[in-house]
PDB file of C-alpha atoms and ligand atoms in Angstrom:
ATOM      1  CA  UNK A  22      -9.938  24.944  -2.696  1.00 73.00           C
ATOM      2  CA  UNK A  23     -12.774  23.317  -3.482  1.00 91.00           C
ATOM      3  CA  UNK A  24     -12.778  19.202  -3.538  1.00 95.00           C
ATOM      4  CA  UNK A  25     -14.319  16.738  -5.796  1.00 97.00           C
ATOM      5  CA  UNK A  26     -15.263  13.365  -3.826  1.00 98.00           C
ATOM      6  CA  UNK A  27     -15.714  10.188  -5.821  1.00 98.00           C
ATOM      7  CA  UNK A  28     -17.797   8.000  -4.307  1.00 98.00           C
ATOM      8  CA  UNK A  29     -17.099   4.146  -5.182  1.00 98.00           C
ATOM      9  CA  UNK A  30     -20.019   2.784  -3.615  1.00 98.00           C
ATOM     10  CA  UNK A  31     -20.217  -1.098  -3.995  1.00 98.00           C
ATOM     11  CA  UNK A  32     -20.630  -0.624  -7.412  1.00 98.00           C
ATOM     12  CA  UNK A  33     -18.823  -3.499  -9.396  1.00 98.00           C
ATOM     13  CA  UNK A  34     -17.330  -0.965 -11.920  1.00 98.00           C
ATOM     14  CA  UNK A  35     -15.014   0.487  -8.945  1.00 98.00           C
ATOM     15  CA  UNK A  36     -14.489  -2.289  -6.459  1.00 98.00           C
ATOM     16  CA  UNK A  37     -11.753  -5.255  -6.387  1.00 98.00           C
ATOM     17  CA  UNK A  38      -9.744  -5.125  -9.471  1.00 98.00           C
ATOM     18  CA  UNK A  39     -11.786  -2.565 -10.721  1.00 98.00           C
ATOM     19  CA  UNK A  40     -10.634   0.372  -7.679  1.00 98.00           C
ATOM     20  CA  UNK A  41      -7.275  -0.781  -8.719  1.00 98.00           C
ATOM     21  CA  UNK A  42      -7.645   0.076 -12.134  1.00 98.00           C
ATOM     22  CA  UNK A  43     -10.036   3.364 -11.700  1.00 98.00           C
ATOM     23  CA  UNK A  44      -7.471   4.716  -9.136  1.00 98.00           C
ATOM     24  CA  UNK A  45      -4.708   4.186 -11.762  1.00 97.00           C
ATOM     25  CA  UNK A  46      -6.673   5.898 -14.636  1.00 97.00           C
ATOM     26  CA  UNK A  47      -7.352   8.707 -12.237  1.00 97.00           C
ATOM     27  CA  UNK A  48      -3.886   9.102 -11.221  1.00 96.00           C
ATOM     28  CA  UNK A  49      -1.946   8.884 -15.087  1.00 96.00           C
ATOM     29  CA  UNK A  50      -4.466  11.491 -16.098  1.00 96.00           C
ATOM     30  CA  UNK A  51      -4.504  13.925 -13.212  1.00 94.00           C
ATOM     31  CA  UNK A  52      -1.076  13.622 -11.488  1.00 91.00           C
ATOM     32  CA  UNK A  53      -0.469  16.254  -8.782  1.00 84.00           C
ATOM     33  CA  UNK A  54      -4.102  16.607  -7.972  1.00 87.00           C
ATOM     34  CA  UNK A  55      -5.679  17.178  -4.658  1.00 88.00           C
ATOM     35  CA  UNK A  56      -9.043  17.786  -5.150  1.00 91.00           C
ATOM     36  CA  UNK A  57      -9.876  14.674  -6.403  1.00 96.00           C
ATOM     37  CA  UNK A  58     -10.647  12.034  -3.683  1.00 98.00           C
ATOM     38  CA  UNK A  59     -11.610   8.664  -3.932  1.00 98.00           C
ATOM     39  CA  UNK A  60     -13.841   7.427  -0.977  1.00 98.00           C
ATOM     40  CA  UNK A  61     -13.276   3.366  -1.488  1.00 98.00           C
ATOM     41  CA  UNK A  62     -15.307   0.584   0.019  1.00 98.00           C
ATOM     42  CA  UNK A  63     -13.697  -0.671   2.874  1.00 98.00           C
ATOM     43  CA  UNK A  64     -12.782  -3.823   1.308  1.00 98.00           C
ATOM     44  CA  UNK A  65     -10.839  -1.765  -0.846  1.00 98.00           C
ATOM     45  CA  UNK A  66      -9.173  -0.145   1.773  1.00 95.00           C
ATOM     46  CA  UNK A  67      -5.624  -1.431   0.913  1.00 96.00           C
ATOM     47  CA  UNK A  68      -5.674  -0.104  -2.735  1.00 97.00           C
ATOM     48  CA  UNK A  69      -2.042   2.272  -2.904  1.00 95.00           C
ATOM     49  CA  UNK A  70      -2.909   5.577  -4.080  1.00 96.00           C
ATOM     50  CA  UNK A  71      -1.138   9.136  -4.504  1.00 94.00           C
ATOM     51  CA  UNK A  72      -4.532  10.569  -4.080  1.00 96.00           C
ATOM     52  CA  UNK A  73      -5.815  11.321  -0.635  1.00 96.00           C
ATOM     53  CA  UNK A  74      -7.638   8.296   0.021  1.00 97.00           C
ATOM     54  CA  UNK A  75     -11.026   8.099   2.070  1.00 98.00           C
ATOM     55  CA  UNK A  76     -13.662   5.362   3.058  1.00 98.00           C
ATOM     56  CA  UNK A  77     -17.243   4.530   2.766  1.00 98.00           C
ATOM     57  CA  UNK A  78     -17.769   3.620   6.680  1.00 98.00           C
ATOM     58  CA  UNK A  79     -15.718   3.289  10.238  1.00 98.00           C
ATOM     59  CA  UNK A  80     -17.398   2.189  13.342  1.00 98.00           C
ATOM     60  CA  UNK A  81     -16.890   3.874  16.861  1.00 98.00           C
ATOM     61  CA  UNK A  82     -14.248   1.114  18.034  1.00 98.00           C
ATOM     62  CA  UNK A  83     -10.509   0.745  18.689  1.00 98.00           C
ATOM     63  CA  UNK A  84      -8.637  -2.179  17.569  1.00 98.00           C
ATOM     64  CA  UNK A  85      -8.753  -5.371  19.221  1.00 98.00           C
ATOM     65  CA  UNK A  86     -11.365  -8.070  19.774  1.00 98.00           C
ATOM     66  CA  UNK A  87     -13.879  -6.321  17.093  1.00 97.00           C
ATOM     67  CA  UNK A  88     -14.833  -9.173  14.884  1.00 98.00           C
ATOM     68  CA  UNK A  89     -16.444  -7.478  11.684  1.00 97.00           C
ATOM     69  CA  UNK A  90     -15.799  -4.154  12.589  1.00 98.00           C
ATOM     70  CA  UNK A  91     -13.974  -1.278  10.793  1.00 98.00           C
ATOM     71  CA  UNK A  92     -11.602   0.324  14.019  1.00 98.00           C
ATOM     72  CA  UNK A  93     -10.764   3.629  13.650  1.00 98.00           C
ATOM     73  CA  UNK A  94      -7.451   3.778  14.815  1.00 98.00           C
ATOM     74  CA  UNK A  95      -6.531   0.945  11.930  1.00 98.00           C
ATOM     75  CA  UNK A  96      -7.607   3.522   9.315  1.00 98.00           C
ATOM     76  CA  UNK A  97      -3.752   5.512   9.234  1.00 97.00           C
ATOM     77  CA  UNK A  98      -2.347   1.974   9.296  1.00 97.00           C
ATOM     78  CA  UNK A  99      -4.353   2.074   5.813  1.00 97.00           C
ATOM     79  CA  UNK A 100      -3.284   5.250   4.489  1.00 97.00           C
ATOM     80  CA  UNK A 101      -6.454   6.275   4.686  1.00 98.00           C
ATOM     81  CA  UNK A 102      -7.001   9.950   5.198  1.00 98.00           C
ATOM     82  CA  UNK A 103     -10.911  10.654   6.165  1.00 98.00           C
ATOM     83  CA  UNK A 104     -14.211   8.681   6.308  1.00 98.00           C
ATOM     84  CA  UNK A 105     -17.602   9.410   4.937  1.00 98.00           C
ATOM     85  CA  UNK A 106     -20.183   8.719   7.455  1.00 98.00           C
ATOM     86  CA  UNK A 107     -24.233   8.274   7.860  1.00 98.00           C
ATOM     87  CA  UNK A 108     -24.340   8.174   4.128  1.00 98.00           C
ATOM     88  CA  UNK A 109     -28.392   7.506   3.392  1.00 97.00           C
ATOM     89  CA  UNK A 110     -27.055   4.056   2.230  1.00 98.00           C
ATOM     90  CA  UNK A 111     -25.429   3.250   5.428  1.00 98.00           C
ATOM     91  CA  UNK A 112     -27.468   5.607   8.197  1.00 98.00           C
ATOM     92  CA  UNK A 113     -26.057   5.227  11.468  1.00 97.00           C
ATOM     93  CA  UNK A 114     -27.311   6.231  14.969  1.00 98.00           C
ATOM     94  CA  UNK A 115     -26.374   9.359  16.455  1.00 97.00           C
ATOM     95  CA  UNK A 116     -24.755   7.971  19.389  1.00 98.00           C
ATOM     96  CA  UNK A 117     -22.372   5.890  17.238  1.00 98.00           C
ATOM     97  CA  UNK A 118     -21.539   8.877  14.982  1.00 98.00           C
ATOM     98  CA  UNK A 119     -20.664  11.314  17.607  1.00 98.00           C
ATOM     99  CA  UNK A 120     -18.632   8.616  19.134  1.00 98.00           C
ATOM    100  CA  UNK A 121     -16.888   8.046  15.506  1.00 98.00           C
ATOM    101  CA  UNK A 122     -16.340  12.055  14.929  1.00 98.00           C
ATOM    102  CA  UNK A 123     -14.368  11.964  18.251  1.00 98.00           C
ATOM    103  CA  UNK A 124     -12.547   9.044  17.693  1.00 98.00           C
ATOM    104  CA  UNK A 125     -11.523   9.928  13.969  1.00 98.00           C
ATOM    105  CA  UNK A 126     -10.183  13.515  15.558  1.00 98.00           C
ATOM    106  CA  UNK A 127      -8.309  11.760  18.035  1.00 98.00           C
ATOM    107  CA  UNK A 128      -6.358   9.700  15.574  1.00 98.00           C
ATOM    108  CA  UNK A 129      -6.428  12.179  12.676  1.00 98.00           C
ATOM    109  CA  UNK A 130      -9.083  11.249  10.370  1.00 98.00           C
ATOM    110  CA  UNK A 131     -11.003  13.570   8.440  1.00 98.00           C
ATOM    111  CA  UNK A 132     -14.717  13.491   8.552  1.00 98.00           C
ATOM    112  CA  UNK A 133     -17.598  13.835   5.976  1.00 98.00           C
ATOM    113  CA  UNK A 134     -20.927  13.948   7.639  1.00 98.00           C
ATOM    114  CA  UNK A 135     -24.099  13.215   5.067  1.00 98.00           C
ATOM    115  CA  UNK A 136     -27.362  14.924   6.100  1.00 98.00           C
ATOM    116  CA  UNK A 137     -30.513  14.703   4.219  1.00 98.00           C
ATOM    117  CA  UNK A 138     -32.284  18.202   5.448  1.00 98.00           C
ATOM    118  CA  UNK A 139     -31.306  21.626   7.030  1.00 98.00           C
ATOM    119  CA  UNK A 140     -32.654  19.926  10.238  1.00 98.00           C
ATOM    120  CA  UNK A 141     -29.821  17.070  10.215  1.00 98.00           C
ATOM    121  CA  UNK A 142     -27.424  19.815   8.810  1.00 98.00           C
ATOM    122  CA  UNK A 143     -27.921  21.888  11.878  1.00 98.00           C
ATOM    123  CA  UNK A 144     -27.607  18.951  14.650  1.00 98.00           C
ATOM    124  CA  UNK A 145     -24.675  17.415  12.667  1.00 98.00           C
ATOM    125  CA  UNK A 146     -22.985  21.110  12.698  1.00 98.00           C
ATOM    126  CA  UNK A 147     -22.601  20.261  16.407  1.00 97.00           C
ATOM    127  CA  UNK A 148     -20.061  17.394  15.953  1.00 97.00           C
ATOM    128  CA  UNK A 149     -17.717  19.605  14.120  1.00 97.00           C
ATOM    129  CA  UNK A 150     -16.914  17.192  11.455  1.00 98.00           C
ATOM    130  CA  UNK A 151     -14.780  18.195   8.654  1.00 98.00           C
ATOM    131  CA  UNK A 152     -17.117  18.033   5.876  1.00 98.00           C
ATOM    132  CA  UNK A 153     -20.974  18.216   5.732  1.00 98.00           C
ATOM    133  CA  UNK A 154     -22.490  16.659   2.663  1.00 98.00           C
ATOM    134  CA  UNK A 155     -26.279  17.459   1.905  1.00 98.00           C
ATOM    135  CA  UNK A 156     -27.479  14.782   0.212  1.00 98.00           C
ATOM    136  CA  UNK A 157     -31.308  14.063  -0.676  1.00 98.00           C
ATOM    137  CA  UNK A 158     -31.855  10.551  -0.664  1.00 98.00           C
ATOM    138  CA  UNK A 159     -34.527  10.502  -3.792  1.00 97.00           C
ATOM    139  CA  UNK A 160     -31.737  11.917  -5.752  1.00 98.00           C
ATOM    140  CA  UNK A 161     -29.338   9.847  -5.414  1.00 98.00           C
ATOM    141  CA  UNK A 162     -28.255   7.579  -8.700  1.00 97.00           C
ATOM    142  CA  UNK A 163     -30.823   9.471 -10.515  1.00 96.00           C
ATOM    143  CA  UNK A 164     -30.235  12.351 -13.217  1.00 94.00           C
ATOM    144  CA  UNK A 165     -31.926  15.012 -11.757  1.00 97.00           C
ATOM    145  CA  UNK A 166     -29.090  16.821  -9.563  1.00 97.00           C
ATOM    146  CA  UNK A 167     -29.356  18.321  -6.144  1.00 97.00           C
ATOM    147  CA  UNK A 168     -28.538  21.771  -7.236  1.00 97.00           C
ATOM    148  CA  UNK A 169     -31.585  21.734 -10.000  1.00 97.00           C
ATOM    149  CA  UNK A 170     -33.516  20.686  -7.708  1.00 97.00           C
ATOM    150  CA  UNK A 171     -33.034  22.016  -3.840  1.00 97.00           C
ATOM    151  CA  UNK A 172     -31.143  25.611  -4.942  1.00 98.00           C
ATOM    152  CA  UNK A 173     -32.965  27.265  -2.111  1.00 98.00           C
ATOM    153  CA  UNK A 174     -31.720  24.451   0.426  1.00 98.00           C
ATOM    154  CA  UNK A 175     -28.435  24.616  -0.631  1.00 98.00           C
ATOM    155  CA  UNK A 176     -28.330  28.246   0.105  1.00 98.00           C
ATOM    156  CA  UNK A 177     -29.456  28.550   3.376  1.00 98.00           C
ATOM    157  CA  UNK A 178     -27.092  25.455   4.171  1.00 98.00           C
ATOM    158  CA  UNK A 179     -24.378  27.349   3.403  1.00 98.00           C
ATOM    159  CA  UNK A 180     -25.603  29.999   5.029  1.00 98.00           C
ATOM    160  CA  UNK A 181     -25.467  28.349   8.215  1.00 98.00           C
ATOM    161  CA  UNK A 182     -22.829  25.845   8.174  1.00 98.00           C
ATOM    162  CA  UNK A 183     -20.623  29.212   7.130  1.00 97.00           C
ATOM    163  CA  UNK A 184     -17.171  28.675   8.407  1.00 96.00           C
ATOM    164  CA  UNK A 185     -18.071  25.890  10.725  1.00 97.00           C
ATOM    165  CA  UNK A 186     -16.877  22.968   8.530  1.00 98.00           C
ATOM    166  CA  UNK A 187     -16.948  22.679   4.902  1.00 98.00           C
ATOM    167  CA  UNK A 188     -19.985  22.065   2.643  1.00 98.00           C
ATOM    168  CA  UNK A 189     -20.599  20.140  -0.150  1.00 98.00           C
ATOM    169  CA  UNK A 190     -23.340  18.542  -1.870  1.00 98.00           C
ATOM    170  CA  UNK A 191     -24.312  15.545  -3.882  1.00 98.00           C
ATOM    171  CA  UNK A 192     -27.017  13.548  -5.527  1.00 98.00           C
ATOM    172  CA  UNK A 193     -28.147  13.123  -9.720  1.00 98.00           C
ATOM    173  CA  UNK A 194     -24.544  15.063 -10.385  1.00 97.00           C
ATOM    174  CA  UNK A 195     -23.380  14.851 -13.731  1.00 96.00           C
ATOM    175  CA  UNK A 196     -22.593  17.531 -15.707  1.00 96.00           C
ATOM    176  CA  UNK A 197     -20.731  21.156 -15.782  1.00 95.00           C
ATOM    177  CA  UNK A 198     -23.537  22.902 -15.283  1.00 96.00           C
ATOM    178  CA  UNK A 199     -24.414  20.991 -12.158  1.00 96.00           C
ATOM    179  CA  UNK A 200     -21.406  21.634 -10.431  1.00 96.00           C
ATOM    180  CA  UNK A 201     -21.020  25.156 -11.789  1.00 95.00           C
ATOM    181  CA  UNK A 202     -24.486  25.386  -9.995  1.00 96.00           C
ATOM    182  CA  UNK A 203     -23.765  23.828  -6.751  1.00 97.00           C
ATOM    183  CA  UNK A 204     -20.526  26.130  -6.212  1.00 96.00           C
ATOM    184  CA  UNK A 205     -22.520  29.049  -7.069  1.00 96.00           C
ATOM    185  CA  UNK A 206     -25.269  28.907  -4.645  1.00 97.00           C
ATOM    186  CA  UNK A 207     -22.536  28.071  -1.975  1.00 97.00           C
ATOM    187  CA  UNK A 208     -20.985  24.425  -2.155  1.00 97.00           C
ATOM    188  CA  UNK A 209     -17.148  23.963  -1.346  1.00 96.00           C
ATOM    189  CA  UNK A 210     -17.402  20.771  -3.332  1.00 96.00           C
ATOM    190  CA  UNK A 211     -19.537  17.775  -4.712  1.00 97.00           C
ATOM    191  CA  UNK A 212     -19.594  13.959  -3.712  1.00 98.00           C
ATOM    192  CA  UNK A 213     -20.466  12.237  -6.988  1.00 98.00           C
ATOM    193  CA  UNK A 214     -20.894   8.257  -7.697  1.00 98.00           C
ATOM    194  CA  UNK A 215     -22.727   7.313 -10.690  1.00 98.00           C
ATOM    195  CA  UNK A 216     -22.068  10.114 -12.809  1.00 97.00           C
ATOM    196  CA  UNK A 217     -18.229   9.164 -12.586  1.00 98.00           C
ATOM    197  CA  UNK A 218     -18.155   5.274 -12.019  1.00 98.00           C
ATOM    198  CA  UNK A 219     -20.732   4.105 -14.304  1.00 98.00           C
ATOM    199  CA  UNK A 220     -19.996   6.550 -16.700  1.00 97.00           C
ATOM    200  CA  UNK A 221     -18.418   4.937 -20.271  1.00 97.00           C
ATOM    201  CA  UNK A 222     -15.793   7.173 -19.884  1.00 98.00           C
ATOM    202  CA  UNK A 223     -15.111   8.214 -16.124  1.00 98.00           C
ATOM    203  CA  UNK A 224     -11.797  10.172 -17.108  1.00 97.00           C
ATOM    204  CA  UNK A 225     -13.766  12.543 -19.500  1.00 97.00           C
ATOM    205  CA  UNK A 226     -16.618  12.889 -16.838  1.00 97.00           C
ATOM    206  CA  UNK A 227     -14.234  14.057 -14.470  1.00 96.00           C
ATOM    207  CA  UNK A 228     -12.553  16.604 -16.555  1.00 95.00           C
ATOM    208  CA  UNK A 229     -16.015  18.116 -17.262  1.00 94.00           C
ATOM    209  CA  UNK A 230     -16.512  18.121 -13.299  1.00 95.00           C
ATOM    210  CA  UNK A 231     -13.230  19.838 -12.083  1.00 92.00           C
ATOM    211  CA  UNK A 232     -14.345  23.258 -12.891  1.00 84.00           C
ATOM    212  CA  UNK A 233     -12.390  25.170 -10.651  1.00 72.00           C
ATOM    213  CA  UNK A 234      -9.036  26.161 -10.449  1.00 65.00           C
ATOM    214  CA  UNK A 235      -6.701  25.158  -7.716  1.00 57.00           C
TER     215      UNK A 235
HETATM  216  O1  G3P B 321     -22.440   9.917  -2.110  1.00 50.74           O
HETATM  217  C1  G3P B 321     -22.818  10.283  -3.349  1.00 50.74           C
HETATM  218  C2  G3P B 321     -23.681   9.722  -3.967  1.00 50.74           C
HETATM  219  O2  G3P B 321     -24.871   9.530  -2.825  1.00 50.74           O
HETATM  220  C3  G3P B 321     -24.507  10.488  -4.827  1.00 50.74           C
HETATM  221  O3  G3P B 321     -25.090   9.335  -5.718  1.00 50.74           O
HETATM  222  O4  G3P B 321     -24.880   8.420  -8.029  1.00 50.74           O
HETATM  223  O5  G3P B 321     -26.599  10.375  -7.319  1.00 50.74           O
HETATM  224  O6  G3P B 321     -23.871  10.637  -7.478  1.00 50.74           O
HETATM  225  P1  G3P B 321     -24.886  10.118  -7.598  1.00 50.74           P
END
């Protein structure tokens, strides 16, 4: 099983009404598709979907007097199945990361932890997240993909992670070739934002990136 995570970030094209629109288009064009996982902005946590829904951040707290926080134990109430943690645009300290992952496990919320280097991958692997995403920050949002630019690191990361977690890669992924290369190098899925969300035709972009069979 391979995964296509679509990070909606805080792009206007994929938040508020546009997040509903994009989700609907994806559902209509890819019915019963469990390979596509939208990673929504927390403001859009209520968006209804048949897709497996993740959000972009959660805090290491439980519900209660927690103004402005995203408590982990509330996520299931919103139909959220997983959370993206430590994205390079939303870094968190290691203590909070560990606590958040523990709370997610207790509340049956899956976790993707982003890592910027092999050292971070080694370190975060000990926290046993469900997914580890390698994203070199300098390539995020650009046109040079992680698979073109860092093939050796992807290969080594796949070796280190093995069966301990599910390894995905992201940053600059725009084409079918980028995806095929990522898979060939050992990734079990991809994490994409601008290549889909900012594309003139997001559905076509998704079609292009779904290179693997069920
Ligand atoms: O989380 C995915 C993201 O950081 C990659 O962004 O725009 O390079 O696909 P992008």
